[in-house]
Amino acid sequence: MMKALKEWATVVKALENGNQTVLLRKGGILETESGFRVEATKFALFPTFEHQDNASLKSQYYGYLADVREDKPREGYNRITSIAQVVEERDISSIEKIEQLSPFHIWSDSYIVERMNWMPSKPMKAVFLKVFKIAETEVPVLPDYHGCKSWIELNVNSESGQSVLSDAELQQQLEEFRRIVN
């Protein structure tokens, strides 16, 4: 068994293409008490298809949403195509720092403001990831996977796969991330 993080399919696509390295999370509706917590330092990315729309994305990534809507897994199943490793995480309350992280993600400014305003007393968790493409694994979608929760348990191989970004690219982005959040 391996932990898996439920994340928009468009974001998973961006992570796998190297267009995103940072997740900004506050938690799901079922996590209002605790907020978002990193439950594993290495985990599968479980694409979800609810709640995402063009208004939540920067315009240059609208095509990702169209692609994932067109290429959904067959009914009752999902496809796991990547593993992520947490490189660094920070709690951030400053909207200025969140705005400076814009180059690290595909979300629109309006969506980020909406997320910051939800549970305003809780900080945003910024999680810098190293992402690995793996051989596609089809998994059945179990009833336990439904609902607005971030983490689930999957029966998938935890192979490392191929890093999406080179070590040099990742290091350069990590240094910029650290400069912003520290």
Backbone as a ProteinNet text record, in pm:
[ID]
protein_1_A
[PRIMARY]
MMKALKEWATVVKALENGNQTVLLRKGGILETESGFRVEATKFALFPTFEHQDNASLKSQYYGYLADVREDKPREGYNRITSIAQVVEERDISSIEKIEQLSPFHIWSDSYIVERMNWMPSKPMKAVFLKVFKIAETEVPVLPDYHGCKSWIELNVNSESGQSVLSDAELQQQLEEFRRIVN
[TERTIARY]
84.5	0	88.4	37.2	109.2	9.2	50.4	-32.4	-44.4	-159.4	-181.9	-249.7	-209.9	-269.9	-368.6	-491.8	-593	-567.9	-552.8	-523.7	-590.9	-631.7	-693.1	-610.5	-676.8	-609.5	-528.5	-576.7	-501.5	-370	-372.3	-250.4	-154.9	-207.5	-121.9	-53.7	-127	-69.7	40.6	15.4	115.8	239.3	219.9	332.4	414.1	344.8	413.2	484.4	440.9	504.1	607.8	629.5	728.8	682.1	551.9	497.7	458.9	464.9	430.3	522.9	570.9	653.6	603.2	510.1	461.5	310.3	266.8	124.8	95.7	-16.6	-64	-193.9	-194.9	-311.1	-350.5	-481.8	-534.3	-608.2	-637.9	-709.7	-846.4	-905.9	-1040.3	-1145.9	-1268.8	-1381.7	-1381.5	-1337.1	-1333	-1212.5	-1127.5	-1006.4	-1007.2	-1125.7	-1133	-1069.4	-1073.5	-1013.2	-861	-807.2	-662.5	-593	-664.1	-598.3	-521.7	-450.8	-376.1	-248.5	-223.4	-100.1	-35.9	94.8	167.9	177.8	112.2	107	212.6	281.1	386.6	485.2	612.4	712.1	724.6	672.2	666.7	528	462	323.4	285.7	181.2	125.1	36.3	24.8	-68.1	-194.3	-308.2	-438	-519.7	-528.9	-601.1	-750.8	-803.8	-948.5	-1004.7	-1135.1	-1196.4	-1307.2	-1329.1	-1430.6	-1369	-1454.4	-1423.5	-1328.7	-1266.1	-1172.2	-1245.4	-1207	-1265	-1163.8	-1190	-1095.7	-1072.3	-1174.2	-1160	-1055.9	-1029	-932.3	-789.8	-774.1	-643.7	-593.6	-461.6	-403.3	-440.5	-467.8	-521.1	-432	-301.9	-213.9	-227.5	-302.4	-319.2	-462	-545.6	-681.4	-677.9	-577.6	-565.5	-548.8	-484.2	-469.9	-606.3	-694	-828.1	-903.5	-895	-961.2	-905.2	-773.5	-710.1	-757.6	-760.6	-798.2	-947.3	-1029.2	-1171.8	-1194.4	-1111.3	-1123.4	-1067.3	-972.4	-902.1	-924.4	-1049.4	-1080.1	-1062.7	-1028.6	-1020.4	-1158.9	-1159.5	-1288.7	-1363.1	-1494	-1583.1	-1540	-1528.9	-1495.6	-1346.5	-1263.6	-1118.4	-1048.8	-923.2	-839.3	-703	-625.5	-491.8	-388.4	-293.1	-182.2	-62.2	-6.8	102.9	224.1	214.7	327.7	331.9	453.7	483.9	549.5	521.6	583.9	661.1	767.4	848.3	854.1	823.2	829.4	975.7	1012.7	1147.9	1150.4	1045.2	1036.7	892	855.3	721.1	730.1	637.8	631.9	486.5	455.5	327.2	345.2	251.7	263.3	131.5	140.1	22.2	22.8	136.4	151.8	101.5	3.2	-47.6	62.3	153.4	262.6	353.4	384.7	468.6	394.4	265.8	185.3	186.8	169.6	171.9	307	415.4	549.7	571	490.3	502.3	426.3	367.7	289	361.7	491.2	558.9	569	538.5	553.6	425.4	316.1	188.5	103.9	-7.6	-93.7	-224	-245.3	-371.7	-381	-501.9	-526.1	-512.8	-485.3	-476.6	-606.8	-720.1	-849.9	-872.4	-828.8	-844.3	-756.1	-635	-545	-605.3	-661.2	-724.6	-842.7	-921.5	-1034.6	-986.2	-878.2	-823.2	-767.8	-702.3	-649	-762.9	-875.1	-988.7	-1068.5	-1052.5	-1120.1	-1040	-1104.5	-1037.9	-920.8	-949.8	-843.2	-748.1	-788.9	-698.4	-590.8	-608.4	-510.5	-415.6	-287	-191.2	-208.9	-156.2	-149.1	-24.9	-39.2	76.5	135.2	261.1	332.6	424.8	404	479.4	555.1	686.7	772.2	796.4	768.6	773.2	875.9	931	1003.9	910.9	880.3	780.9	849.4	803.1	854.6	741.3	761.9	667.2	692.6	584	594.6	507.7	526	440.8	297	204.6	63.2	9.9	-59.1	-123.9	-270.9	-356.7	-500.7	-544.1	-616.5	-664.1	-815.4	-883.2	-1027.5	-1052.1	-1156.8	-1193.2	-1285.5	-1234.8	-1309.4	-1396.1	-1502.5	-1587.2	-1508.5	-1402.4	-1319.8	-1250.1	-1238.3	-1166.7	-1252.3	-1382.9	-1474.6	-1474	-1517.3	-1528.1	-1412.4	-1429.6	-1330.8	-1226.1	-1141.8	-1027.7	-904.7	-792.5	-670.9	-599.2	-595.5	-510.7	-593.7	-547.1	-607.4	-494.5	-528.4	-432.4	-457.8	-351.7	-362	-271.3	-311.1	-226	-153.2	-44.9	36.1	182.9	259.1	402.6	466.5	559.3	622.8	753.8	759.5	880.5	912.7	1038.3	1080.3	1045.9	1063.4	1033.2	1135.2	1098.2	1185.6	1150.6	1249.4	1227.7	1181.7	1081	1025.7	1124.9	1188.7	1287.7	1427.4	1526.5	1664.7	1700.4	1806.8	1851.7	1884	1945	1981.5	1856.5	1756.3	1631.6	1561.5	1555.3	1488.8	1562.3	1693.7	1772	1753	1749.8	1729.7	1593.2	1489	1355.6	1348.2	1413.7	1412.9	1480.3	1590.3	1658.6	1568.7	1495	1402.7	1286.7	1234.6	1128.5	1174.6	1292.6	1346.9	1365.2	1412.5	1430.8	1297.4	1190.5	1058.8	1001.4	1007.4	935.9	1013.1	1141.9	1220.5	1227.1
-119.1	0	124.7	225.5	352.4	465.7	571	690.8	751.8	812.7	886.7	1017.8	1122.6	1253.7	1276.6	1308.4	1343.4	1487	1504.6	1637.2	1647.9	1769.2	1790.7	1725.9	1664.2	1601.6	1703.8	1827.7	1931.3	1962.2	1962.6	1988.3	1870.1	1747.6	1630.4	1639.5	1677.1	1692.8	1799.2	1911.5	2017.8	1970.7	1897.4	1842.7	1747.8	1662.2	1564.7	1629.7	1747.4	1818	1919.9	1930.7	2024.1	2168.5	2192.4	2328	2368.1	2276.6	2305.3	2223.8	2286.8	2216	2236.2	2328.7	2359.9	2339.8	2268.7	2260.2	2360	2427.4	2518.1	2460	2415.3	2344.6	2396.3	2391.7	2419.5	2298.2	2203.4	2083.4	2077	1960.1	1939.2	1978.4	1973.4	2008	1921.2	1797.2	1706.6	1733.3	1829.3	1858.6	1998.7	2051.8	2190	2207.3	2106.8	2118.5	2117.9	2024.3	2006	2087.5	2121.8	2181.9	2074.6	2113.9	2017.5	1976.8	1847.3	1792.3	1700.4	1707.3	1614	1483.7	1380.1	1251.4	1152.9	1184.3	1096.5	1181.9	1146.6	1222.4	1171.8	1052.8	999.7	940.1	976.5	934.2	933.9	859.4	859.2	982.2	1028.4	1137.6	1075.8	1099.3	1042.2	1152.4	1151.7	1259.3	1258.9	1377.6	1393.4	1482.9	1473.8	1541.8	1638.2	1652.8	1744.2	1881.2	1981.6	2117.5	2198.5	2140.5	2218	2282	2406.6	2479.4	2582.6	2640.6	2736.8	2857.2	2901.1	3018.5	2996.1	2870.6	2837.7	2825.5	2836.1	2814.7	2940.4	2952.6	3054.1	3015.8	3115.6	3089.5	2998.3	3004	2921	2771.1	2737.1	2596.4	2545.8	2622.8	2577.5	2446.5	2431	2309.6	2184.7	2197.7	2082.1	2033.4	2127.9	2089.3	2020.3	2075	2011.5	1871.1	1855.5	1724.3	1621.7	1660.1	1560.9	1527.1	1622.3	1593.5	1497.7	1509.1	1425.3	1285.2	1272.3	1145.2	1089.6	1091.5	1038.1	886.3	832.2	686.4	623.1	494.1	426.6	428.2	419	427.1	328.5	379.7	295.5	274.8	339.6	322.1	458.1	459.9	576.8	529.3	621.7	588	664.2	591.8	651	652.1	770.7	785	856.5	893.2	964.4	946.7	962.7	959.3	1092.9	1146.9	1272.9	1251.4	1326.3	1324.8	1467.2	1483.3	1615.1	1652.5	1766.9	1818.4	1916.7	1998.5	2096.5	2141.6	2179.6	2233.6	2349.7	2445.7	2563.3	2604.4	2654.5	2719.5	2867	2920.9	3060	3131.8	3242	3325	3453.8	3490.2	3616.1	3603.2	3684.5	3684.2	3728.9	3814.6	3859.7	3743.1	3656.9	3540.4	3441.9	3423.5	3335.4	3388.1	3519.7	3579.4	3559.1	3566.2	3546.5	3402.3	3309.4	3168.8	3138	3238.4	3218.8	3140.5	3162.9	3087	2936.2	2893.7	2753.6	2671.6	2732.7	2660.6	2715.7	2646.3	2682.7	2749.5	2771.7	2829.2	2979.1	3024.3	3166.8	3245.8	3375	3462.1	3460.6	3463.7	3466.1	3337.8	3224.3	3098.2	3097.8	3148.5	3153.6	3242.3	3356.9	3445.5	3373.6	3303.1	3226.3	3123.5	3052.5	2952.2	3018.7	3133.7	3204.3	3249.3	3291	3340.5	3228.8	3104.4	2990.8	2953	2944.2	2920.2	3018.4	3149	3250.3	3243.3	3180.5	3171.6	3064.7	2977.9	2872.2	2915.7	2884.8	2920.9	2829	2872.4	2790.4	2703.2	2576.5	2486.8	2489.4	2529.6	2527.3	2405.9	2314.8	2189.2	2182.5	2187	2176.6	2028.7	1986.3	1844.3	1813.5	1694.3	1632.4	1524.6	1527.8	1437.9	1339.5	1216.3	1107.8	1048.1	1035.9	964.5	815.1	739.3	594.2	528	398.4	324.1	334.6	356.1	373.6	250.1	274.7	169.6	204.5	113	134.8	78.6	160.1	117.7	134	39.3	57.7	171.6	249.1	357.5	298.6	288.4	230.1	335.4	294.1	391.2	478.5	424.2	500.4	619.9	621.1	727.3	851	838	949.1	1050	1169.8	1273.6	1370.7	1481.4	1590	1566.8	1468.5	1442	1437	1468	1480.4	1347.7	1262.2	1142.7	1015.1	919.1	785.3	683	556.9	447.1	372	348.7	277	155.4	55.5	-60.4	-41.3	38.2	62.6	41.5	12.4	-5.6	130.9	137.8	266	286.3	239	257.6	406.3	435.3	575.3	637.4	566.5	622.2	724.1	802.3	902.4	1041.1	1110.9	1246.3	1337.4	1418.6	1510.2	1621.4	1675.4	1781.8	1727	1784	1746	1794.9	1739	1783.4	1932.2	1981.3	2124.3	2212.3	2173.2	2250.3	2252	2135.8	2125.7	2210.2	2202.6	2278.8	2428.8	2474.2	2617	2662.8	2584.3	2620.6	2613.8	2513.8	2500.9	2621	2666.5	2783.8	2906.9	2925.2	3039.3	3024	2902.9	2875	2913.1	2868.8	2898.1	3048	3117	3262.1	3330.1	3283	3343.6	3311.7	3186.3	3145.4	3169.4	3192.2	3214.7	3361.6
0	0	0	-63.7	-72.1	-55.9	11.8	20.9	-118.5	-141.9	-265.8	-230.5	-299.4	-281.2	-394	-356.9	-455.9	-500.9	-631.7	-687.4	-823.7	-859.8	-990.2	-1100	-1194.3	-1307.8	-1386.8	-1397	-1468.7	-1398.2	-1266.1	-1188.9	-1202.6	-1198.2	-1217.2	-1353.4	-1456.1	-1590.2	-1588.6	-1522.1	-1513.2	-1437	-1328.1	-1252.3	-1339.4	-1415.4	-1500.3	-1618.6	-1659.1	-1770	-1724.8	-1592.8	-1540.7	-1534.8	-1556.1	-1549.2	-1407.5	-1314.9	-1175.9	-1087.1	-980.1	-882.2	-740	-721.5	-586.8	-579.5	-476.2	-444	-333.3	-343.9	-239	-187.6	-62.8	-10.7	126.8	152.5	286.5	341.1	255.8	297.6	234.8	243.2	190.6	291.9	248.6	336.3	461.8	449.3	564.2	654.7	618	694.9	754.4	780.4	828.1	965.8	1050.1	1183.8	1177	1101.3	1099.6	991.7	885.1	769.7	694	592.4	511.4	583	585.8	642.3	540.5	530.8	446.1	523	472.3	541.9	494.6	385.8	333.5	255.9	261.3	186	43.2	14.9	-120.9	-139.4	-248.9	-267	-414.8	-444.6	-579.4	-596.2	-718.6	-750.5	-808.8	-744.1	-781	-847.5	-981	-1050.4	-1017.6	-992.6	-970.5	-1080.1	-1101	-1213.3	-1170.5	-1040.8	-989.8	-963	-961.2	-913.2	-1000.5	-1100.8	-1181.8	-1299.6	-1328.3	-1441.3	-1489.7	-1606.1	-1663.2	-1573.2	-1501.2	-1415.1	-1305.7	-1271.8	-1166.9	-1219	-1351.6	-1414.2	-1484.6	-1495.2	-1581.8	-1725.1	-1809.2	-1943.2	-2027.4	-2011	-2093.1	-2061.5	-1954	-1916.6	-1939.2	-2006	-2037.6	-2116.9	-2201.6	-2282.4	-2197.7	-2082.8	-1993.6	-1946.2	-1912.7	-1867.4	-1980.4	-2100.2	-2215.1	-2237.5	-2227	-2246.9	-2145.2	-2016.9	-1915.4	-1922.2	-1963.7	-1980.5	-2097.2	-2198.2	-2316.6	-2293.8	-2203.4	-2182.9	-2042.3	-1997.1	-1863.7	-1861.7	-1745.2	-1734.9	-1750.8	-1777.5	-1792	-1658.8	-1667.3	-1550.4	-1441.3	-1318.6	-1203.9	-1182.2	-1264.7	-1254.5	-1263	-1221.1	-1238.6	-1285.8	-1341.8	-1389.7	-1307.5	-1252.9	-1179.2	-1273.8	-1297.2	-1392.6	-1333.5	-1205.3	-1144.7	-993.2	-944.2	-800.8	-767.5	-651.1	-608.2	-479.1	-465.6	-344	-290	-161.5	-99	-79.5	-135	-118.1	-1	6.6	114.7	130.3	250.8	275.1	372.2	353.6	440.8	459.7	577.9	602.3	568.1	488.2	445.2	471.1	541	567.5	486.6	432.6	359.9	216.4	181.4	44.4	-52.1	-8.4	-93.9	-131.9	-34.6	-64.5	-155	-129.7	-216.2	-359.3	-375.9	-509.8	-577.7	-501.4	-558.7	-605.2	-554.1	-595.2	-724.4	-785.8	-908	-1017.8	-1041.6	-1147.9	-1120.8	-999	-960.2	-975.5	-1022.6	-1032.4	-1147	-1176.6	-1290.3	-1248.2	-1119	-1072.5	-1101.9	-1129.2	-1153.5	-1022.7	-1037	-919.1	-840.6	-911.5	-842.4	-763.4	-815.9	-743	-617.3	-628.9	-513.4	-403.8	-440.8	-342.6	-276.1	-356	-301.4	-199.3	-230.9	-138.4	-12.1	-27.6	89.9	181.4	122.1	200.1	266.8	220.3	282.9	406.8	520.2	648.4	665.1	668.6	667.7	786.4	895.5	1010.7	991	891.3	866	753.9	769.8	663.4	542.1	431.1	310.5	324.5	292	291.7	150.9	139.1	11.6	13.7	-81.1	-85	-217.8	-209.1	-328.2	-355.6	-480.4	-516	-623.7	-614.4	-724.4	-777.3	-906.9	-964.7	-1058.9	-1053.4	-1136.4	-1218.5	-1349	-1434.7	-1415.9	-1402.3	-1388.2	-1495.2	-1511.1	-1602.8	-1553.6	-1645.7	-1608.9	-1536.8	-1424.5	-1348	-1335.1	-1376	-1361	-1226.4	-1149.8	-1017.9	-1010.9	-944	-924.4	-826.1	-849.2	-758.5	-652.4	-531.4	-420.4	-352	-284	-212.7	-114.5	-54	40.6	-24.1	-155.9	-224.7	-247.1	-231.5	-258.2	-143.9	-172.9	-70.4	-77.1	-7.2	-8	99.4	74.1	161.3	72.4	126	45.9	23.7	126.7	122.7	120.1	40.9	36.5	32.8	52	42.7	-87.6	-164.4	-291.2	-291	-367	-387.4	-520.4	-516.8	-635.9	-602.2	-706.1	-694	-668.9	-576.9	-543.8	-619.1	-743.1	-823.4	-836.7	-863.1	-873.7	-1007.7	-1116.4	-1247	-1292	-1392.3	-1453.2	-1399.6	-1345.5	-1295.2	-1409	-1381.7	-1481.3	-1514.8	-1413.5	-1432.1	-1405	-1472.9	-1444.4	-1304	-1248.7	-1116.5	-1115.8	-1222.7	-1230.9	-1234.6	-1315.4	-1322.5	-1187.3	-1124.7	-995	-890.6	-888.7	-791.3	-809.8	-934	-961.9	-909.3	-935	-886.6	-734.6	-675.7	-530.2	-463.9	-519.1	-463	-468	-577.3	-589.1	-490.3	-477.1	-380.3	-239.5	-201.9	-68.2	-48.9	-152.3	-141.8	-110.6	-172.9	-152.8	-15.3	26.2	147.6	275.6	267.3	390.5	427.3
[MASK]
++++++++++++++++++++++++++++++++++++++++++++++++++++++++++++++++++++++++++++++++++++++++++++++++++++++++++++++++++++++++++++++++++++++++++++++++++++++++++++++++++++++++++++++++++++++

